[in-house]
Tab-separated table of C-alpha atoms in Angstrom:
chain	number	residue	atom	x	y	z
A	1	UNK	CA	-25.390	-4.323	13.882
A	2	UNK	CA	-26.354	-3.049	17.523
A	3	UNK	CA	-25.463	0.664	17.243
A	4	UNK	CA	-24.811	0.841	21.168
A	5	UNK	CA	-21.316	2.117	22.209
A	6	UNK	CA	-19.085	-0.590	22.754
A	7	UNK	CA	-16.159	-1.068	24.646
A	8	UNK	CA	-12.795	-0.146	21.896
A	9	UNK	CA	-10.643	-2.695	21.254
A	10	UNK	CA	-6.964	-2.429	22.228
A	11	UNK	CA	-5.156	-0.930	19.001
A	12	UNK	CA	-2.271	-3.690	18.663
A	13	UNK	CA	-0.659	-3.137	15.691
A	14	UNK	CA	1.692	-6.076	16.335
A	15	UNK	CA	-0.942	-8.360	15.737
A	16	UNK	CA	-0.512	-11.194	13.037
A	17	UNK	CA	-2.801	-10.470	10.598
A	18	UNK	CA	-3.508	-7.259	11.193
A	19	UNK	CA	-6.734	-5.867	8.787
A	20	UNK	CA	-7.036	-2.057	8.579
A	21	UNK	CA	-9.627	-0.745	6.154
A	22	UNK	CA	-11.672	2.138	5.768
A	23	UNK	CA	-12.765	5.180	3.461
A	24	UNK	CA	-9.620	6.762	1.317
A	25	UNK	CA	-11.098	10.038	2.588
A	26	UNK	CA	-13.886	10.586	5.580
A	27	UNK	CA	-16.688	12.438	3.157
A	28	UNK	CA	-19.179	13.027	5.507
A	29	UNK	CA	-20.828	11.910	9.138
A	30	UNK	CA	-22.785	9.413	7.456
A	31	UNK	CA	-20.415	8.307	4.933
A	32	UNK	CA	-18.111	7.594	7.964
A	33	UNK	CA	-20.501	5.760	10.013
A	34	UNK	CA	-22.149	3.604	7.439
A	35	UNK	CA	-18.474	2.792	6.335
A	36	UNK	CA	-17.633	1.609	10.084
A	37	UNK	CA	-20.169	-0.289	10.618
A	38	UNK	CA	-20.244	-2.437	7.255
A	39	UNK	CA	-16.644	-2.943	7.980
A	40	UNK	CA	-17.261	-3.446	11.286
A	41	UNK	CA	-19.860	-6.402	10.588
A	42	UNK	CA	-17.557	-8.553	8.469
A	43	UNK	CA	-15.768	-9.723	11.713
A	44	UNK	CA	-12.547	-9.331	9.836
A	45	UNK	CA	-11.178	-5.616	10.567
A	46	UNK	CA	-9.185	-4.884	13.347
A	47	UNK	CA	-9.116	-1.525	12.596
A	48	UNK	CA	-10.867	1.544	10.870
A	49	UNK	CA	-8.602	4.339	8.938
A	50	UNK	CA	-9.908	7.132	7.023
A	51	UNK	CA	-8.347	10.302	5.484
A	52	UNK	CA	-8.534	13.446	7.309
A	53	UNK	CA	-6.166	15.894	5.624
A	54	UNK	CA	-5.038	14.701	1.581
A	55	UNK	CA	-2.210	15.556	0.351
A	56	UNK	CA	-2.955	15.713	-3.490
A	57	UNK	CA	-0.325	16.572	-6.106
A	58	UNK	CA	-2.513	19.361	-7.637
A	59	UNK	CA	-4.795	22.183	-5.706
A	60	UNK	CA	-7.919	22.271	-6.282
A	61	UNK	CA	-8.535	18.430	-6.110
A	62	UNK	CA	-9.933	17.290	-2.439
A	63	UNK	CA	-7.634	17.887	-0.042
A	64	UNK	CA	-10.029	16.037	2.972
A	65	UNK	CA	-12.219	17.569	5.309
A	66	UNK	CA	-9.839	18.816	8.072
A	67	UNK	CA	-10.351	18.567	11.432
A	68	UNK	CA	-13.700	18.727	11.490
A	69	UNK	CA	-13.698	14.730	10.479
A	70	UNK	CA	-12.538	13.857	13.650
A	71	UNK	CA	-15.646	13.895	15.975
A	72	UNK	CA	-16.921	11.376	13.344
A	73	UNK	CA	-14.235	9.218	13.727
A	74	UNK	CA	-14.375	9.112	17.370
A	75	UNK	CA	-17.958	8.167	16.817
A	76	UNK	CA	-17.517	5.595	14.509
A	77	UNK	CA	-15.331	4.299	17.139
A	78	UNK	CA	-17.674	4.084	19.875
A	79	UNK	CA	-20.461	2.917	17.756
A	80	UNK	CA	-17.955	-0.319	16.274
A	81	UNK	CA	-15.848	-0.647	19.046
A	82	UNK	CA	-12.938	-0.607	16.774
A	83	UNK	CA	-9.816	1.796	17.074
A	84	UNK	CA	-8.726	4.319	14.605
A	85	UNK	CA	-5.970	4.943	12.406
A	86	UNK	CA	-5.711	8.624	10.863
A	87	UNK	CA	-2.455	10.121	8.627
A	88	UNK	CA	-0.546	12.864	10.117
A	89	UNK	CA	1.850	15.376	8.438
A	90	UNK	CA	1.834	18.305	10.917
A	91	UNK	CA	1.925	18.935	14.275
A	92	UNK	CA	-1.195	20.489	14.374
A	93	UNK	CA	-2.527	17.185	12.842
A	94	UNK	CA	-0.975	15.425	15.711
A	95	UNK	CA	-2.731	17.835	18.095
A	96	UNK	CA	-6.048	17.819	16.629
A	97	UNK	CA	-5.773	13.717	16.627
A	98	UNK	CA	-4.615	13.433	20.491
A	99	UNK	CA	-7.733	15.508	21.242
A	100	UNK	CA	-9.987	13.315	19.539
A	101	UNK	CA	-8.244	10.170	21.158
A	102	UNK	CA	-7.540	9.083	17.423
A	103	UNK	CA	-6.028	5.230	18.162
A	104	UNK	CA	-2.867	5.100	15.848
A	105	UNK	CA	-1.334	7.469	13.486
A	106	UNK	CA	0.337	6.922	10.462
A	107	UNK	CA	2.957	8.943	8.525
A	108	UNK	CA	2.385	9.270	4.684
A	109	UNK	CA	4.848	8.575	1.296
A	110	UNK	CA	4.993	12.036	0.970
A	111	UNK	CA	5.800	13.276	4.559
A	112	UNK	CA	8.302	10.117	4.937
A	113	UNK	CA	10.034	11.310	2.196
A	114	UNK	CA	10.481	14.869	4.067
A	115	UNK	CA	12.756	14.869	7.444
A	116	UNK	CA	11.593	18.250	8.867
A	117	UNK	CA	8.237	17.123	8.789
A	118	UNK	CA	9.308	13.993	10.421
A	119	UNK	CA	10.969	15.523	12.908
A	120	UNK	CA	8.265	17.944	13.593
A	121	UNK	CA	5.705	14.854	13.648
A	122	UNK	CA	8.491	13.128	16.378
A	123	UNK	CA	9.005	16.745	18.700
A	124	UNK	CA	5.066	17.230	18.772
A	125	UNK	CA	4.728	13.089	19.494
A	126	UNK	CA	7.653	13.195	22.397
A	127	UNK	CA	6.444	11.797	25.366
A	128	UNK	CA	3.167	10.614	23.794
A	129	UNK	CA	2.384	6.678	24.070
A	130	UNK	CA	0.311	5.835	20.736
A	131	UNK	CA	1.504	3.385	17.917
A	132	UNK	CA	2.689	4.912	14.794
A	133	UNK	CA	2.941	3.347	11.482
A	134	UNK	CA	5.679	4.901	8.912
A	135	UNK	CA	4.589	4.459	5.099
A	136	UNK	CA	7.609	4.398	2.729
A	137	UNK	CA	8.926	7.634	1.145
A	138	UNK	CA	7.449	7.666	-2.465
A	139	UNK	CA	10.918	7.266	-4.183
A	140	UNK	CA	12.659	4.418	-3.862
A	141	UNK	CA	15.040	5.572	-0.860
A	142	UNK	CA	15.568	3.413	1.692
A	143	UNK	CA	17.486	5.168	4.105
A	144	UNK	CA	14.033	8.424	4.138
A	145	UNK	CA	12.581	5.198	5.085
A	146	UNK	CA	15.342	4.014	7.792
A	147	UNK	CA	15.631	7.785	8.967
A	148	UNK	CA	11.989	8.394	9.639
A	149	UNK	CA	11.614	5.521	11.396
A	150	UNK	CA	15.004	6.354	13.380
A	151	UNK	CA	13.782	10.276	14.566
A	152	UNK	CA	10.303	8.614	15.933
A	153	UNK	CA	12.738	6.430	17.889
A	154	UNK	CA	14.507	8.920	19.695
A	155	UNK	CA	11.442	10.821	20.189
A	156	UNK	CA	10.702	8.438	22.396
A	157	UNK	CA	8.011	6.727	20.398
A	158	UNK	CA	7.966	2.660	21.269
A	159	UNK	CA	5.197	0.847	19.398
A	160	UNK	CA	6.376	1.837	15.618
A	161	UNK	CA	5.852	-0.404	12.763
A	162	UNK	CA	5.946	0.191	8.670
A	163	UNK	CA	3.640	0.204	5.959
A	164	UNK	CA	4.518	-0.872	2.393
A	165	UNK	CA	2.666	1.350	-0.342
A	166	UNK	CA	4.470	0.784	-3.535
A	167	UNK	CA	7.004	3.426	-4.991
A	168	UNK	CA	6.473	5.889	-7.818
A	169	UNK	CA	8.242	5.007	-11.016
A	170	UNK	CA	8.874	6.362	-14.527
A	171	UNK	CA	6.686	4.625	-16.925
A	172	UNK	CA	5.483	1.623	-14.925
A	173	UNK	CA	2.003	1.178	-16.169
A	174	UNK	CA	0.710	-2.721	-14.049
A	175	UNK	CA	1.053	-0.516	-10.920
A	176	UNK	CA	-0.149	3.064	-9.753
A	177	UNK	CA	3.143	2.721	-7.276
A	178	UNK	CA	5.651	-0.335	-8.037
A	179	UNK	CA	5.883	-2.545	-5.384
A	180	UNK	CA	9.851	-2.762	-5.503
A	181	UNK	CA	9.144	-6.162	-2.943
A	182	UNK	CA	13.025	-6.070	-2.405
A	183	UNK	CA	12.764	-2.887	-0.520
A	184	UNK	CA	10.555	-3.558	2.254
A	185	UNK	CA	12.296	-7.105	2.367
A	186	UNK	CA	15.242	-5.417	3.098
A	187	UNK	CA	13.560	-3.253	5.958
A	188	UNK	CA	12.211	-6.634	7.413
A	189	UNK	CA	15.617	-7.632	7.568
A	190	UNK	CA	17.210	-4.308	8.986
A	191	UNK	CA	14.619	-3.659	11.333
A	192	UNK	CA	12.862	-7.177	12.224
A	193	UNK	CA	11.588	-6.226	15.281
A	194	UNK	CA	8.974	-3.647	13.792
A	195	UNK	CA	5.749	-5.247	11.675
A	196	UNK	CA	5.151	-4.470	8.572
A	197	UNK	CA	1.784	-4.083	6.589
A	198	UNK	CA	1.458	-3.748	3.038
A	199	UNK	CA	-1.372	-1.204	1.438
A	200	UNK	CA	-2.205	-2.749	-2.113
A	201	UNK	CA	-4.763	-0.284	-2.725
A	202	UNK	CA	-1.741	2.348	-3.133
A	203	UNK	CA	0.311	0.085	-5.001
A	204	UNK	CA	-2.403	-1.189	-7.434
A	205	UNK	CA	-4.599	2.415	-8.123
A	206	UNK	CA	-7.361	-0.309	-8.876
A	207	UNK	CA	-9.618	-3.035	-7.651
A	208	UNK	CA	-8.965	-5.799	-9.552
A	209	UNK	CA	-5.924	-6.339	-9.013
A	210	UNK	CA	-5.874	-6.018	-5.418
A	211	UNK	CA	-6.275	-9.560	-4.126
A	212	UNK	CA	-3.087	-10.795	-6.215
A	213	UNK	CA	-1.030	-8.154	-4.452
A	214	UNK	CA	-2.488	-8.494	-0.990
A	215	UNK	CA	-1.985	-12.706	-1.333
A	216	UNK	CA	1.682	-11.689	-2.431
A	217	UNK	CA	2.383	-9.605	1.003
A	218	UNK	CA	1.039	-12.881	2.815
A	219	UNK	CA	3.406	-14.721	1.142
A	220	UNK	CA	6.375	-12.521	1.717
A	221	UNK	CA	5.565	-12.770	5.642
A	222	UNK	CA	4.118	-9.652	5.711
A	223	UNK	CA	1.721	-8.843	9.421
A	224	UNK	CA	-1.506	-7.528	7.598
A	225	UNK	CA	-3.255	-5.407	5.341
A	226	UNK	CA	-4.579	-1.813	4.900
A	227	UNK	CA	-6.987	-1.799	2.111
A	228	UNK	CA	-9.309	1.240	1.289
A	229	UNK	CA	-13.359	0.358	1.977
A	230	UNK	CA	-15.847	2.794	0.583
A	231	UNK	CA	-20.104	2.536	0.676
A	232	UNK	CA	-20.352	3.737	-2.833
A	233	UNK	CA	-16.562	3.491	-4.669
A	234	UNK	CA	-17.532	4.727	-7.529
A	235	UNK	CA	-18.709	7.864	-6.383
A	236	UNK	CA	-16.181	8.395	-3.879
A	237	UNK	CA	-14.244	12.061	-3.561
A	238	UNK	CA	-10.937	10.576	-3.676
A	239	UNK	CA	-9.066	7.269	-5.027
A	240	UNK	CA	-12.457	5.657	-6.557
A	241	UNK	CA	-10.939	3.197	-8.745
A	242	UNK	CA	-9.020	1.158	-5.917
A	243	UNK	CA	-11.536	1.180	-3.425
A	244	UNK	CA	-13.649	-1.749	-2.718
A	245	UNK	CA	-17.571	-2.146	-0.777
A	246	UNK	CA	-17.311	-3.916	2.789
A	247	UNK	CA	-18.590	-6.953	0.730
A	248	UNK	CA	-16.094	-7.146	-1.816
A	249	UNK	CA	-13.445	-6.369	0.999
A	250	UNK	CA	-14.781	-9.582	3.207
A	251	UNK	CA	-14.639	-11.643	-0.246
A	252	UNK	CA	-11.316	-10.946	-1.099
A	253	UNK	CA	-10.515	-11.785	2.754
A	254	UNK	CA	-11.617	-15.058	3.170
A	255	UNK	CA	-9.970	-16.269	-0.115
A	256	UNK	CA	-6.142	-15.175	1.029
A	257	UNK	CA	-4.088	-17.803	2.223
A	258	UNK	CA	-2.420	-17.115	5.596
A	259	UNK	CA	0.582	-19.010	5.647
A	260	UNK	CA	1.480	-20.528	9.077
A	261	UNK	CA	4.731	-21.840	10.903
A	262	UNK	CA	5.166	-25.631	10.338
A	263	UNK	CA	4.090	-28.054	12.538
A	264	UNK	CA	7.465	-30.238	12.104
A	265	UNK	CA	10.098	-27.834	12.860
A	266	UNK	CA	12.826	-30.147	12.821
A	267	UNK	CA	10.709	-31.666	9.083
A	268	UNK	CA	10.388	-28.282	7.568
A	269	UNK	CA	14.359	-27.798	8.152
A	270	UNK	CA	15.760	-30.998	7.473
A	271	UNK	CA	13.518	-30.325	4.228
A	272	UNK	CA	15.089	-26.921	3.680
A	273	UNK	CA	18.481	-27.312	4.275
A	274	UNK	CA	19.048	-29.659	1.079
A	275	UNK	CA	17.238	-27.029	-1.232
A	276	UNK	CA	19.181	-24.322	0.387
A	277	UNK	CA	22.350	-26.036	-0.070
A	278	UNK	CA	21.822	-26.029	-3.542
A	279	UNK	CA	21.155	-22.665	-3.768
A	280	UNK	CA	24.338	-21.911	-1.878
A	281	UNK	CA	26.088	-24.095	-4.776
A	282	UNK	CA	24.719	-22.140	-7.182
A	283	UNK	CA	25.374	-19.129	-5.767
A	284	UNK	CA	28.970	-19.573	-5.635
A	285	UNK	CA	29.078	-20.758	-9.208
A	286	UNK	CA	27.472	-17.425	-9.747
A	287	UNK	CA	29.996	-15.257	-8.423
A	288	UNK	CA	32.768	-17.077	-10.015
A	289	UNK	CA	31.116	-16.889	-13.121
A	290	UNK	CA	30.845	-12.773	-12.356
A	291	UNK	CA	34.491	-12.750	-11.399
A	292	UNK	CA	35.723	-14.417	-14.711
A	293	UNK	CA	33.042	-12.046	-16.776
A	294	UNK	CA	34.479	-9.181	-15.326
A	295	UNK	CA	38.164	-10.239	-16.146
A	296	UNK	CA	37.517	-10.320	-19.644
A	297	UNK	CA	35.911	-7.232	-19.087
A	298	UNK	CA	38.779	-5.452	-18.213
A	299	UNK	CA	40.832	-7.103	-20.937
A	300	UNK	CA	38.988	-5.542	-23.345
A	301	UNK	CA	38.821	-2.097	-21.352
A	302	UNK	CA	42.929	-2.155	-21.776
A	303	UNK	CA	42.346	-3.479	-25.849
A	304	UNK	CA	40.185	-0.146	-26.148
A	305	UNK	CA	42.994	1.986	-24.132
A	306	UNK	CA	45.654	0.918	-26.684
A	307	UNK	CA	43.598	1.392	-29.599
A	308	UNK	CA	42.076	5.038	-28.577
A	309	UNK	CA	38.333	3.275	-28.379
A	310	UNK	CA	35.379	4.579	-26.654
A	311	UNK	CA	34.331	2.513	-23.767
A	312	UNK	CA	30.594	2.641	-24.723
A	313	UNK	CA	29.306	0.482	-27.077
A	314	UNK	CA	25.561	0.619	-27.291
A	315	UNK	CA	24.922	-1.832	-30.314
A	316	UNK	CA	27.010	-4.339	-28.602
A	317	UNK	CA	25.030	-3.687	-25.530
A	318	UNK	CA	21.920	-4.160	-27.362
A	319	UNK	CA	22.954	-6.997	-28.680
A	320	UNK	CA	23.807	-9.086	-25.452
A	321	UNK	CA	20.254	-7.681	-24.298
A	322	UNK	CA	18.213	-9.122	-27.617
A	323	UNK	CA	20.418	-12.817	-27.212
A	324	UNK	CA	19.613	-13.036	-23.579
A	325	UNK	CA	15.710	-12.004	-23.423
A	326	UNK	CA	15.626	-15.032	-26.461
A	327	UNK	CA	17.550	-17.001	-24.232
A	328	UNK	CA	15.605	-16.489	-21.267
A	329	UNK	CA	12.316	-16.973	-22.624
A	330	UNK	CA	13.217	-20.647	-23.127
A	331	UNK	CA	14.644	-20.517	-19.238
A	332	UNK	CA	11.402	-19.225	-17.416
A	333	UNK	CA	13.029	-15.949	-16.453
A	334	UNK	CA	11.190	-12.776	-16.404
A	335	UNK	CA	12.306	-10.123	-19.038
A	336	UNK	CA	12.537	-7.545	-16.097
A	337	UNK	CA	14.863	-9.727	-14.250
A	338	UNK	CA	16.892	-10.127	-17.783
A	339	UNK	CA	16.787	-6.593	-18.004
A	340	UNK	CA	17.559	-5.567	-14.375
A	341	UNK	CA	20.721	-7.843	-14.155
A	342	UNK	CA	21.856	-6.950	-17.388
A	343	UNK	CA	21.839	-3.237	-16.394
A	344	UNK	CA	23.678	-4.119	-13.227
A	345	UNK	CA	26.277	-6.204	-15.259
A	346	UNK	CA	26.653	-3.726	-18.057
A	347	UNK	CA	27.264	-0.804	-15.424
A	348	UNK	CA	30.167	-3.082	-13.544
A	349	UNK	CA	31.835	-3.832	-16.519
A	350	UNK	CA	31.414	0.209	-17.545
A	351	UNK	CA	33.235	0.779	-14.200
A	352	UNK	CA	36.049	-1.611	-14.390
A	353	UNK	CA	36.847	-0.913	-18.298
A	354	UNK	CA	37.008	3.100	-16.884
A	355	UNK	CA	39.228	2.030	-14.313
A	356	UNK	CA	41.517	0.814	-17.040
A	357	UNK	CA	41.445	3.524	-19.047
A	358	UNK	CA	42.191	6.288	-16.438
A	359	UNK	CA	44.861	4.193	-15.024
């Protein structure tokens, strides 16, 4: 690739199909440049990120270069003529990015999850015009998610959009962070103005599983990708295991499937609105169903009451749980559905037999 300066692209992070990629952590100059401009020669990256400061869980792991990162960055920007996307959790880190005319900033899991840092990322950002991206909080909280976004706002802060990186949870083992889908669906729907990217390196913790995850985004409607690029990822400092080479990283690219809008709008609804009628049909059997379920529940909350019985009743519990797994084998439903309705079923009828007792 020519290694003249060229002009830097506009950073539009409202673009369909937006590709961010780059080095889990900037290493060294070299590292940094030879990164850029591998990325920079698949044709597919709209935009180069790399870790300045890490945030690890333990000391004494790599905590990122520090500032000192930045005049590669800038280079690696002039050099691709792509713009740059660093994470922030101070407002010294905003300060020492503004200076280095970093393109976009992003605010990580573990700052989203913390409002004074927020807020101290929105004061130091107030009256600055750069796009900010806000990853989720790590725990599954949706309002840390709503907030953050919501004190950027009314810091004056315009172009803001969201970044889905998986959430932390107790003994999950298929994902370094659990994608929880239904959470940033539900930000899609709350705030559907803002665009939303999903980062499967941070949900998977490994390569091979990223292209299943990233297709999956694409197929939720998601606006693009961030996925971590690395020269050598074996022998990177930080996050080896779910980085990928610029090669690898074009690979994977070109065999997503970027769903489009129909052709036949008037078609594609017609076609719809039978399906979805059906599914309103169902639906309503659904709740009824519920509503009778939870009757009987309560029937046998006031049979316990006059017979001085505990509400809990864990073998009987277990019991529905072992008949409907068997059941839904044979149905084509997913044990972790089973399991996640069944807790939400169990937990209603808990409620409504202790209503009956305490009354």
């Amino acid at each position: 690739m020519n290694q003249t300066a060229l002009a830097p692209k506009t950073a539009n992070i409202h673009k369909k199909a937006l590709l961010i990629s780059g080095p889990c952590s900037a290493e060294t100059e070299q590292q940094m440049l030879q990164s850029a401009t591998e990325l920079a020669a698949t044709g597919r990256v709209d935009m180069l990120r790399a870790g300045i400061w890490k945030p690890r869980t333990k000391p004494g792991m790599f905590e990122g270069i520090g500032t000192k990162g930045l005049p590669w960055l800038r280079k690696a920007k002039e050099v691709t003529g792509l713009p740059v996307a660093v994470e922030v959790a101070t407002a010294k880190h905003v300060e020492d990015c503004l200076a280095f005319e970093v393109d976009v900033l992003w605010v990580g899991a573990r700052t989203t999850g913390n409002p004074f840092s927020v807020q101290e990322i929105a004061n130091a950002l107030r009256g600055v015009d750069i796009p900010v991206l806000v990853k989720n909080p790590i725990h599954p909280e949706l309002e840390l998610w709503v907030g953050a976004v919501e004190r950027l706002a009314k810091a004056g802060l315009k172009d803001l959009g969201l970044i889905h990186r998986g959430f932390a949870s107790y003994g999950n083992t298929d994902f370094r962070n659990a994608p929880m889908w239904h959470l940033p669906i539900e930000m899609k729907r709350r705030l559907p103005e803002l665009p939303i990217i999903c980062d499967p390196s941070h949900i998977c913790g490994r390569r091979d599983t990223l292209a299943a995850v990233a297709q999956q985004s694409i197929d939720l409607d998601f606006d693009g990708l961030m996925l971590e690029s690395h020269p050598d990822p074996d022998n990177a400092w930080s996050d080896a295991k779910q980085q990928v080479t610029a090669a690898a990283l074009k690979d994977m690219l070109e065999h997503l499937v970027w769903r489009h809008e129909p052709d036949n709008q008037r078609e594609f609804q017609t076609a719809l609105a039978g399906l979805r009628e059906q599914i309103n049909q169902l639906d309503t059997e659904i709740m009824q169903l519920l509503g009778r379920r939870m009757g009987v529940a309560q029937q046998i909350g006031q049979y316990k009451k006059d017979n001085d019985i505990t509400i809990l009743q864990t073998n009987r519990y277990s019991e529905i749980l072992d008949r409907s797994l068997r059941q839904a084998n044979s149905l084509g439903l997913s044990p972790e559905f089973v399991h996640s309705y069944l807790e939400a079923v169990h937990l209603e009828s808990i409620n409504r037999q202790n209503k009956v007792m305490n009354s």
